[in-house]
mmCIF file with all atom_site columns, C-alpha atoms in Angstrom:
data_model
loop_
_atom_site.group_PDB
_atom_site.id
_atom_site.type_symbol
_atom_site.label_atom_id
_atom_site.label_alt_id
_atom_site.label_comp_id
_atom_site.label_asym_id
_atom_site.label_entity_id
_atom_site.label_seq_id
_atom_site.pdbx_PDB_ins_code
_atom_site.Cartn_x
_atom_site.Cartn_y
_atom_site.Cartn_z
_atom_site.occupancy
_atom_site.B_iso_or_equiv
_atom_site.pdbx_formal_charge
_atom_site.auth_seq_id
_atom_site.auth_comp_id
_atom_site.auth_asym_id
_atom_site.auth_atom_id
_atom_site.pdbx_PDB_model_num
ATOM 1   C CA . UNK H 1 1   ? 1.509   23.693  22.456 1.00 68.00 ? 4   UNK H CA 1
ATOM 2   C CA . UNK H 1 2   ? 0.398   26.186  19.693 1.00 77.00 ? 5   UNK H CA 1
ATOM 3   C CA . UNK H 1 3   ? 3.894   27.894  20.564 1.00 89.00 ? 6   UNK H CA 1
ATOM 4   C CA . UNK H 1 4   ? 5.275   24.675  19.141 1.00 92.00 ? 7   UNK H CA 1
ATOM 5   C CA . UNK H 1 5   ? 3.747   24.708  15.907 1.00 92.00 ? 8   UNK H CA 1
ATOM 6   C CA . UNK H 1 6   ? 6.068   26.313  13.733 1.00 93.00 ? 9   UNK H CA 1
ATOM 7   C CA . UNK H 1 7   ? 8.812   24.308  15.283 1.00 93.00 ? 10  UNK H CA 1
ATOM 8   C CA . UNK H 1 8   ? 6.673   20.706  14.331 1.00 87.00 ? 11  UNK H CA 1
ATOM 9   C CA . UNK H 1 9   ? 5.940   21.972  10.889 1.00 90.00 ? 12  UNK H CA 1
ATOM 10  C CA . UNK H 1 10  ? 9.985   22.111  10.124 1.00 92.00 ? 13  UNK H CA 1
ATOM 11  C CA . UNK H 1 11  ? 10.492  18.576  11.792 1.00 90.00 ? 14  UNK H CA 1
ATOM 12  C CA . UNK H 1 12  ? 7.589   17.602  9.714  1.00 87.00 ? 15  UNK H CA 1
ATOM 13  C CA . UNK H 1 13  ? 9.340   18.436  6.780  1.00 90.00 ? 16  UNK H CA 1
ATOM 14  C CA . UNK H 1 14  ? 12.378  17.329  7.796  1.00 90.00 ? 17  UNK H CA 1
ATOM 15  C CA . UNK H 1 15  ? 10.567  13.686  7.734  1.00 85.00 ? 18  UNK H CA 1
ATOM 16  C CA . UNK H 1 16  ? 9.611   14.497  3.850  1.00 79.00 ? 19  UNK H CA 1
ATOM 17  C CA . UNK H 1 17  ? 6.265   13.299  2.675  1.00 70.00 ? 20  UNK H CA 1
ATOM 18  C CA . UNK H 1 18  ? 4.009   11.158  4.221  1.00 65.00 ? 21  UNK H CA 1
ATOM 19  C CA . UNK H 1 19  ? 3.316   9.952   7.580  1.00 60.00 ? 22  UNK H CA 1
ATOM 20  C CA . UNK H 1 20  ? 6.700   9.282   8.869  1.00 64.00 ? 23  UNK H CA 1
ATOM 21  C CA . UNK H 1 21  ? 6.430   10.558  12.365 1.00 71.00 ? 24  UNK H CA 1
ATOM 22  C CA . UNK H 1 22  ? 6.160   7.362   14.549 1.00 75.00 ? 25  UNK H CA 1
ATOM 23  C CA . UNK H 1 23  ? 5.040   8.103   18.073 1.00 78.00 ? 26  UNK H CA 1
ATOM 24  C CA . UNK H 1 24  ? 3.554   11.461  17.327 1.00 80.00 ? 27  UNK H CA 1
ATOM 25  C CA . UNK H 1 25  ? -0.165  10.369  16.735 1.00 82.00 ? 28  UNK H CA 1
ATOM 26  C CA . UNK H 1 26  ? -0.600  11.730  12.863 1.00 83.00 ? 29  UNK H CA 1
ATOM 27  C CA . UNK H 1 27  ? -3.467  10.225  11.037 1.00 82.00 ? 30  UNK H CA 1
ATOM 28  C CA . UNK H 1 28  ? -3.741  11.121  7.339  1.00 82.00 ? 31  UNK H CA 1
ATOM 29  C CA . UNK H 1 29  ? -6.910  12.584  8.190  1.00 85.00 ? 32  UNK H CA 1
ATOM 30  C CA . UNK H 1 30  ? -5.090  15.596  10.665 1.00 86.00 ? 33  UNK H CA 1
ATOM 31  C CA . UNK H 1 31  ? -4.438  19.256  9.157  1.00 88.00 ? 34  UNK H CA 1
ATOM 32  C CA . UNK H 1 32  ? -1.440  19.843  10.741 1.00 88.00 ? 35  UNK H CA 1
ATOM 33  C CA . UNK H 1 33  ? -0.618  23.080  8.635  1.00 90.00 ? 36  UNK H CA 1
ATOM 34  C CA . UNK H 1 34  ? -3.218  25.184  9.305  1.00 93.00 ? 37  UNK H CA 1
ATOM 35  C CA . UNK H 1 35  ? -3.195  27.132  13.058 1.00 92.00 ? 38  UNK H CA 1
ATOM 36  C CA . UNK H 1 36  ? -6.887  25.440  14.131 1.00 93.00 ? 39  UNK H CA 1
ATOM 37  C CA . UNK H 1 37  ? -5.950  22.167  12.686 1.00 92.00 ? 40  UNK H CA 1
ATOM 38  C CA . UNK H 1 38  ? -3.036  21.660  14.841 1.00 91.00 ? 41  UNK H CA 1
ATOM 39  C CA . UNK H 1 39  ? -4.659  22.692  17.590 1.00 92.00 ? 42  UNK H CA 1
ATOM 40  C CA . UNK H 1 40  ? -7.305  20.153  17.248 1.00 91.00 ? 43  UNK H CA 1
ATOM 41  C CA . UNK H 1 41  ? -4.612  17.467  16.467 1.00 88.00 ? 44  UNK H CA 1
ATOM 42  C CA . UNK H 1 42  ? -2.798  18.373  20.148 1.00 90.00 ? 45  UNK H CA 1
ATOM 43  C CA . UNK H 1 43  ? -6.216  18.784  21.618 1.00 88.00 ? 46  UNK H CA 1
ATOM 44  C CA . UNK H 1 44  ? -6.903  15.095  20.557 1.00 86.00 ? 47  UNK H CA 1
ATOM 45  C CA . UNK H 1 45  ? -3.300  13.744  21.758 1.00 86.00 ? 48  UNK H CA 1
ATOM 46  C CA . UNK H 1 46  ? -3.912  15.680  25.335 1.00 83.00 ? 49  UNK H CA 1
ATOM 47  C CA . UNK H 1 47  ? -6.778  13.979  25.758 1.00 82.00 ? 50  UNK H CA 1
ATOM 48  C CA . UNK H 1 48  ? -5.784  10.580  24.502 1.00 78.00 ? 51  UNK H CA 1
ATOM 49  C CA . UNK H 1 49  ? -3.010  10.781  27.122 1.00 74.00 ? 52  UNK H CA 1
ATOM 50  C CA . UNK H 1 50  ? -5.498  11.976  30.151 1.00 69.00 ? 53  UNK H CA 1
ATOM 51  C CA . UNK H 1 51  ? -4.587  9.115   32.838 1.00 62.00 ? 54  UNK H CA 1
ATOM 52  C CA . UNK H 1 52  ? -8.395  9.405   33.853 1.00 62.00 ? 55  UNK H CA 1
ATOM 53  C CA . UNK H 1 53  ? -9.269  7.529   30.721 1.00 57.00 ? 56  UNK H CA 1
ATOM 54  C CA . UNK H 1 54  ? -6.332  4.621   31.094 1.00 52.00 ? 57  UNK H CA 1
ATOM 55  C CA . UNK H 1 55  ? -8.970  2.074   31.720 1.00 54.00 ? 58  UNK H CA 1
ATOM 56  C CA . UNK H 1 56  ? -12.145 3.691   30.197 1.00 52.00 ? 59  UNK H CA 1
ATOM 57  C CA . UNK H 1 57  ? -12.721 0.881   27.485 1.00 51.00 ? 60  UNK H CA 1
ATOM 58  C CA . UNK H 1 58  ? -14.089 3.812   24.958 1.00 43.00 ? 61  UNK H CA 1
ATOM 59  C CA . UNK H 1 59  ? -11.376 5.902   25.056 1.00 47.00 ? 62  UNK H CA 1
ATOM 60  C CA . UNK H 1 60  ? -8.506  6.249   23.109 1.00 51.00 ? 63  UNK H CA 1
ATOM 61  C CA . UNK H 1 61  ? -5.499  3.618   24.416 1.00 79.00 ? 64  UNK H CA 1
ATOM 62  C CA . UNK H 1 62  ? -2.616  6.154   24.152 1.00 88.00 ? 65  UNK H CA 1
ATOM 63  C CA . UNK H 1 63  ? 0.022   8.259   25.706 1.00 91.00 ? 66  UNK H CA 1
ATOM 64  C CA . UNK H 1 64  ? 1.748   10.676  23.352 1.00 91.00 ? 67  UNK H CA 1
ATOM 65  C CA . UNK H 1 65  ? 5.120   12.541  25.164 1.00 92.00 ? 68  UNK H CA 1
ATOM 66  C CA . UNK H 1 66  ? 7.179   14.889  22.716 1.00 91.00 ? 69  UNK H CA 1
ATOM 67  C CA . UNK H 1 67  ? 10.508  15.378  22.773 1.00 94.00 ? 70  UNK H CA 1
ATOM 68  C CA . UNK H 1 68  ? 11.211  18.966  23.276 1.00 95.00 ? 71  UNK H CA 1
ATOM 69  C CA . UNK H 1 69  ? 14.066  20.837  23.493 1.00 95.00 ? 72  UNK H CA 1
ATOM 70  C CA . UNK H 1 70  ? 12.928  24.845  24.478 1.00 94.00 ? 73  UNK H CA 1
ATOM 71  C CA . UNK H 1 71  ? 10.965  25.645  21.601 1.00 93.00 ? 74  UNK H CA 1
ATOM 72  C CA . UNK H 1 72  ? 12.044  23.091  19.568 1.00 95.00 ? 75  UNK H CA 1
ATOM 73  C CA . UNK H 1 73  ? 10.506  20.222  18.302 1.00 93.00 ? 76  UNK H CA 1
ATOM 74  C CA . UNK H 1 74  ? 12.938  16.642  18.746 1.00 95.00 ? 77  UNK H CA 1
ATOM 75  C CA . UNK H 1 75  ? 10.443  14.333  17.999 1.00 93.00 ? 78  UNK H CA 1
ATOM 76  C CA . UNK H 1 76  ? 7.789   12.382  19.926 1.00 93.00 ? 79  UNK H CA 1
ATOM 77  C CA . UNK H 1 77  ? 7.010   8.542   21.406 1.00 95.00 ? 80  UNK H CA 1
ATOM 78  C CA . UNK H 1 78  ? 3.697   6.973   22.397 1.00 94.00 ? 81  UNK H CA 1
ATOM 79  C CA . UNK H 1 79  ? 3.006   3.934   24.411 1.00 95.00 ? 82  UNK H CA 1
ATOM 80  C CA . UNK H 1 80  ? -0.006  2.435   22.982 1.00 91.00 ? 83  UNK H CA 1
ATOM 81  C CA . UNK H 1 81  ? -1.835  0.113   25.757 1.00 87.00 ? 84  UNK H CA 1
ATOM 82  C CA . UNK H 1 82  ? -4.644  -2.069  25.692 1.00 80.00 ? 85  UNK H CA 1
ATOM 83  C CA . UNK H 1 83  ? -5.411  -5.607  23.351 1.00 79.00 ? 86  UNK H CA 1
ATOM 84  C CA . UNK H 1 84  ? -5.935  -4.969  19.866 1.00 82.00 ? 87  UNK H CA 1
ATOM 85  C CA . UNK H 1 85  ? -4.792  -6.340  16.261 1.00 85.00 ? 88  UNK H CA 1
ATOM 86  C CA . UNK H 1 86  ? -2.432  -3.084  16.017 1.00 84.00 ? 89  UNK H CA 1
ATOM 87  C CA . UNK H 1 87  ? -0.553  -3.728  19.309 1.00 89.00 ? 90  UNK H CA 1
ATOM 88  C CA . UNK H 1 88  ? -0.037  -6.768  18.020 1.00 88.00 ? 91  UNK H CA 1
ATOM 89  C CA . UNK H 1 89  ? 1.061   -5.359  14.914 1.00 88.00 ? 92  UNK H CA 1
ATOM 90  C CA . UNK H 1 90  ? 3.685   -2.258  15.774 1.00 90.00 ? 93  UNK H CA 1
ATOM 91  C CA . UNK H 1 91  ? 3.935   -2.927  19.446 1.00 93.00 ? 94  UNK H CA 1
ATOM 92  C CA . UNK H 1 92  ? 3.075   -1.023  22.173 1.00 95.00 ? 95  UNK H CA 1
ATOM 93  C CA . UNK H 1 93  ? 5.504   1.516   21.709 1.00 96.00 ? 96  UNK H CA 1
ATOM 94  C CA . UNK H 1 94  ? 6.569   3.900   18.799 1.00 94.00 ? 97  UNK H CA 1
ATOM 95  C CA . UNK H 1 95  ? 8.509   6.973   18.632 1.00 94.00 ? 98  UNK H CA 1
ATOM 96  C CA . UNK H 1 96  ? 10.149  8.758   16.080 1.00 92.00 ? 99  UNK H CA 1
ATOM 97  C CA . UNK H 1 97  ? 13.410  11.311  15.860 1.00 94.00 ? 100 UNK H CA 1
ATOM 98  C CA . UNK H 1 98  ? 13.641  14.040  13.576 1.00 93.00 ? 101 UNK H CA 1
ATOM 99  C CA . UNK H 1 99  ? 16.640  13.307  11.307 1.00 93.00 ? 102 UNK H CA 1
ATOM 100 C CA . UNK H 1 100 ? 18.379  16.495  12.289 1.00 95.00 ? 103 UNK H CA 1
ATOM 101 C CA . UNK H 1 101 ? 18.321  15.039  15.973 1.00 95.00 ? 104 UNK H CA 1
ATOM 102 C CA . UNK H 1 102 ? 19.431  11.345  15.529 1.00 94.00 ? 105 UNK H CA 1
ATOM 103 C CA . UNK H 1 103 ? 22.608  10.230  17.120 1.00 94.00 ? 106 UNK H CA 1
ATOM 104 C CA . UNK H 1 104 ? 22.091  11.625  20.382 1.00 96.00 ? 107 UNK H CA 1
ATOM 105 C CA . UNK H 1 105 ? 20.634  9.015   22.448 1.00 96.00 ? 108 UNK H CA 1
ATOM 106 C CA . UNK H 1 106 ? 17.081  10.561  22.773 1.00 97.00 ? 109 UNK H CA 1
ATOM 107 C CA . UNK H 1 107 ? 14.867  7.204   21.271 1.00 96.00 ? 110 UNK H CA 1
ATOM 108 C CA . UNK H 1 108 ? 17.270  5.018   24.165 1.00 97.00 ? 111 UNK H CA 1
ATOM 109 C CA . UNK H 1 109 ? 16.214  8.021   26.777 1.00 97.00 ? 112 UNK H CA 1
ATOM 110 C CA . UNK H 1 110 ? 12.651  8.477   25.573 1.00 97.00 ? 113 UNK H CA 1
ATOM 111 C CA . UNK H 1 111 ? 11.607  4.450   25.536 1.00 97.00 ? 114 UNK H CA 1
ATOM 112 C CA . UNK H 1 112 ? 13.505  4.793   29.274 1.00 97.00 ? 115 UNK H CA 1
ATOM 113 C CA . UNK H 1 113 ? 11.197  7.248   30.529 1.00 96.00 ? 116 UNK H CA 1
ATOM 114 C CA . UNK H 1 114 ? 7.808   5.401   28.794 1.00 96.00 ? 117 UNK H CA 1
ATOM 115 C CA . UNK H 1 115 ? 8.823   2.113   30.324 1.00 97.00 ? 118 UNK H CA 1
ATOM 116 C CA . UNK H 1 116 ? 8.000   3.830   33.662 1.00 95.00 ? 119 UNK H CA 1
ATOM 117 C CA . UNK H 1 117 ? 4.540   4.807   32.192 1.00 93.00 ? 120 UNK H CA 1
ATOM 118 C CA . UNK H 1 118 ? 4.141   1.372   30.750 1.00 95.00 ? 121 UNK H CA 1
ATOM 119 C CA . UNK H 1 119 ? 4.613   -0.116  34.504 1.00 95.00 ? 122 UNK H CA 1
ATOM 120 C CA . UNK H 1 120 ? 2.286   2.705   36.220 1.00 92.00 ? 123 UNK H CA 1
ATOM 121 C CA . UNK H 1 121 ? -0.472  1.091   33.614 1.00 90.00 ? 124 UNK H CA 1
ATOM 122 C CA . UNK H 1 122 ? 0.122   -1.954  35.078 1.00 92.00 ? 125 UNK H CA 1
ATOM 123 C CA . UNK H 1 123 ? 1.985   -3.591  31.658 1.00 94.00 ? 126 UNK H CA 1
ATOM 124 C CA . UNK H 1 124 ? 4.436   -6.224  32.562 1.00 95.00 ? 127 UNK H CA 1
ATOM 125 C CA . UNK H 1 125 ? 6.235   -5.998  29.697 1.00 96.00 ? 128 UNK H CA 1
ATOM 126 C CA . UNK H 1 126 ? 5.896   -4.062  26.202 1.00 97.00 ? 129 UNK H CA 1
ATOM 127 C CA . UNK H 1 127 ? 6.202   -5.458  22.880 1.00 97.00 ? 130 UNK H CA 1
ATOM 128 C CA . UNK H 1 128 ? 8.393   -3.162  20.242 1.00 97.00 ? 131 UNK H CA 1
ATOM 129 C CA . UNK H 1 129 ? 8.067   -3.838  16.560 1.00 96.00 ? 132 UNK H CA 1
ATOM 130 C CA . UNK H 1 130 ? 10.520  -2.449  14.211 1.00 95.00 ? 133 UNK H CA 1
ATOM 131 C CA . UNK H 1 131 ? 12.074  -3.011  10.649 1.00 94.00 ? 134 UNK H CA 1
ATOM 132 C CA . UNK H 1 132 ? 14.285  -5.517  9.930  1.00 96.00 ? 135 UNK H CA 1
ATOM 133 C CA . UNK H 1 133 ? 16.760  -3.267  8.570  1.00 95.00 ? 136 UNK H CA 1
ATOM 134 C CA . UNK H 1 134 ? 16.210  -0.387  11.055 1.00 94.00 ? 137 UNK H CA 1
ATOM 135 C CA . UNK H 1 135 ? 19.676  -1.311  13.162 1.00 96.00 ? 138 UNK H CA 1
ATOM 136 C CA . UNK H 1 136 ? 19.442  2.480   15.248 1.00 94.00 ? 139 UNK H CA 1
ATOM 137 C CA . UNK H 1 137 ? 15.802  1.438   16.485 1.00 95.00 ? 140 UNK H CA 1
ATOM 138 C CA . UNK H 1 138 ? 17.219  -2.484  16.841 1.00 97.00 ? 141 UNK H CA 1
ATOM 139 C CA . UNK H 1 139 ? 20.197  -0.552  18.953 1.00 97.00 ? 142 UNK H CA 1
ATOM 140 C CA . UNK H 1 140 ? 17.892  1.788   21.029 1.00 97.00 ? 143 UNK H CA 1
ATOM 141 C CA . UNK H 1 141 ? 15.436  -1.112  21.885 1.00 98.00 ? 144 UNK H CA 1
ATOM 142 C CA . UNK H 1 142 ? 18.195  -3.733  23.059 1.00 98.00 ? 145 UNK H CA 1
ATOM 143 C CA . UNK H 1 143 ? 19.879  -0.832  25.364 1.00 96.00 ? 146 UNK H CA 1
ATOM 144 C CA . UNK H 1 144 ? 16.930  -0.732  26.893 1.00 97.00 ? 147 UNK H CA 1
ATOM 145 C CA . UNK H 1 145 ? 17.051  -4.249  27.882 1.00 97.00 ? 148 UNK H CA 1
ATOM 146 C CA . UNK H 1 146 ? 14.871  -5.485  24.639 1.00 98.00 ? 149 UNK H CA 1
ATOM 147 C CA . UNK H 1 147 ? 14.999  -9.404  23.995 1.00 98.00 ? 150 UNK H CA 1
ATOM 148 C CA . UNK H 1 148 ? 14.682  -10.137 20.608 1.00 98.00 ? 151 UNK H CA 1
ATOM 149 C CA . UNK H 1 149 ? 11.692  -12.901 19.648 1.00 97.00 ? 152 UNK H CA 1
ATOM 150 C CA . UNK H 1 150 ? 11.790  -13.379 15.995 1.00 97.00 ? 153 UNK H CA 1
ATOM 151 C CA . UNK H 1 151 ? 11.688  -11.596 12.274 1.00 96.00 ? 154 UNK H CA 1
ATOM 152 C CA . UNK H 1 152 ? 7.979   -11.280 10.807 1.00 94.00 ? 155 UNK H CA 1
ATOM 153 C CA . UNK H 1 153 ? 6.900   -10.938 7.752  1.00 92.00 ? 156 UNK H CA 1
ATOM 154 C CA . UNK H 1 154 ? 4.340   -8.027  7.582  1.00 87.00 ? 157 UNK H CA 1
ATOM 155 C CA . UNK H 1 155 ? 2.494   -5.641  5.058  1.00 84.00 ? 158 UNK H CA 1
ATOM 156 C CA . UNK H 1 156 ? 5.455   -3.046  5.005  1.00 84.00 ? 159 UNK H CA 1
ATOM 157 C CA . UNK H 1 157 ? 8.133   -5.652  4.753  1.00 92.00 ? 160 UNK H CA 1
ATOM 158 C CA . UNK H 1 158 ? 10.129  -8.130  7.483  1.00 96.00 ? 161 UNK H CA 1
ATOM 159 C CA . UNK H 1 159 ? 9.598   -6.348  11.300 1.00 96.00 ? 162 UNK H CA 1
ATOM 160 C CA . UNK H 1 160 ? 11.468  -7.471  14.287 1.00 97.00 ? 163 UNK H CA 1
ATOM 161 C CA . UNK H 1 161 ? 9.751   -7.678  17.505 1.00 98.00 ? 164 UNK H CA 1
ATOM 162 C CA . UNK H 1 162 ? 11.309  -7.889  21.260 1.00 98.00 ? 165 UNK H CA 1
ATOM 163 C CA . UNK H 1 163 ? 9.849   -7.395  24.001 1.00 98.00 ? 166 UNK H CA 1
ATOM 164 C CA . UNK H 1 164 ? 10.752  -5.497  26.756 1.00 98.00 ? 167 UNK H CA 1
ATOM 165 C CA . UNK H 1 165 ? 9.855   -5.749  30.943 1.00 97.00 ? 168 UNK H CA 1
ATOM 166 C CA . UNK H 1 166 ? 9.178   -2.835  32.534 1.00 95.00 ? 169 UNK H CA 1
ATOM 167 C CA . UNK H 1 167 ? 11.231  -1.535  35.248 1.00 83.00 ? 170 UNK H CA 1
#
């Protein structure tokens, strides 16, 4: 993944400033920038993903899957599993498309392909949180058969959430 880096630092900036990168796994905390740093950071998303953990109660809950295309970074999606207060929060799944790359369909065809992982975890259905006003993430979660429950007020603003059974 190191081969990647150079390609994730200019979808990084692409995103601007902050931690805009849903479904890529960036905590303020990660150095990103620096060669060791990002290795660390993909060495901690590899092993958040390891299916030998799924159901190890201590390890992270977490699948990460970028979106790659050759050496180029697209942008990335995680299916979060488990009970917690942030599930219930942003939803089981997140995922995020560098703005150079929107408009193609990838978000509808990445959430396809993680609704497979979602069912091989044993998840019925996943919940997907996004905001109100976000109609392309509204649009990719209703062509993947998402059923819209309501508009909640959160933290960051009104979020809708629909859920989604998997295939």
């Amino acid at each position: 993944m190191l081969r990647l880096h150079s390609s994730w630092l200019d979808a990084h900036a692409e995103w601007g400033p902050g931690l805009h990168e849903d479904g890529l796994g960036l905590w303020q905390s990660d150095d990103v920038v620096s060669p060791g740093g990002f290795s660390a950071w993909v060495s901690r998303l590899i092993s958040a993903s390891d299916p030998r953990t799924a159901n190890d109660p201590t390890a992270a809950r977490c699948i990460y899957r970028w979106i790659v295309d050759g050496d180029e970074v697209l942008g990335g999606i995680a299916l979060r599993h488990g009970d917690s207060d942030f599930i219930r929060w942003a939803g089981h799944v997140g995922y995020g498309i560098r703005p150079s790359a929107r408009r193609r369909g990838l978000a509808t065809w990445a959430l396809g392909n993680i609704l497979n992982d979602a069912r091989l975890l044993g998840l019925n259905r996943v919940l997907l949180v996004c905001d109100a006003d976000n109609n392309a993430s509204a649009t990719t979660i209703e062509r993947n058969g998402g059923l819209f429950e309501s508009i909640q007020e959160t933290e960051h603003g009104p979020a809708r959430r629909y859920w989604i059974a998997t295939p």
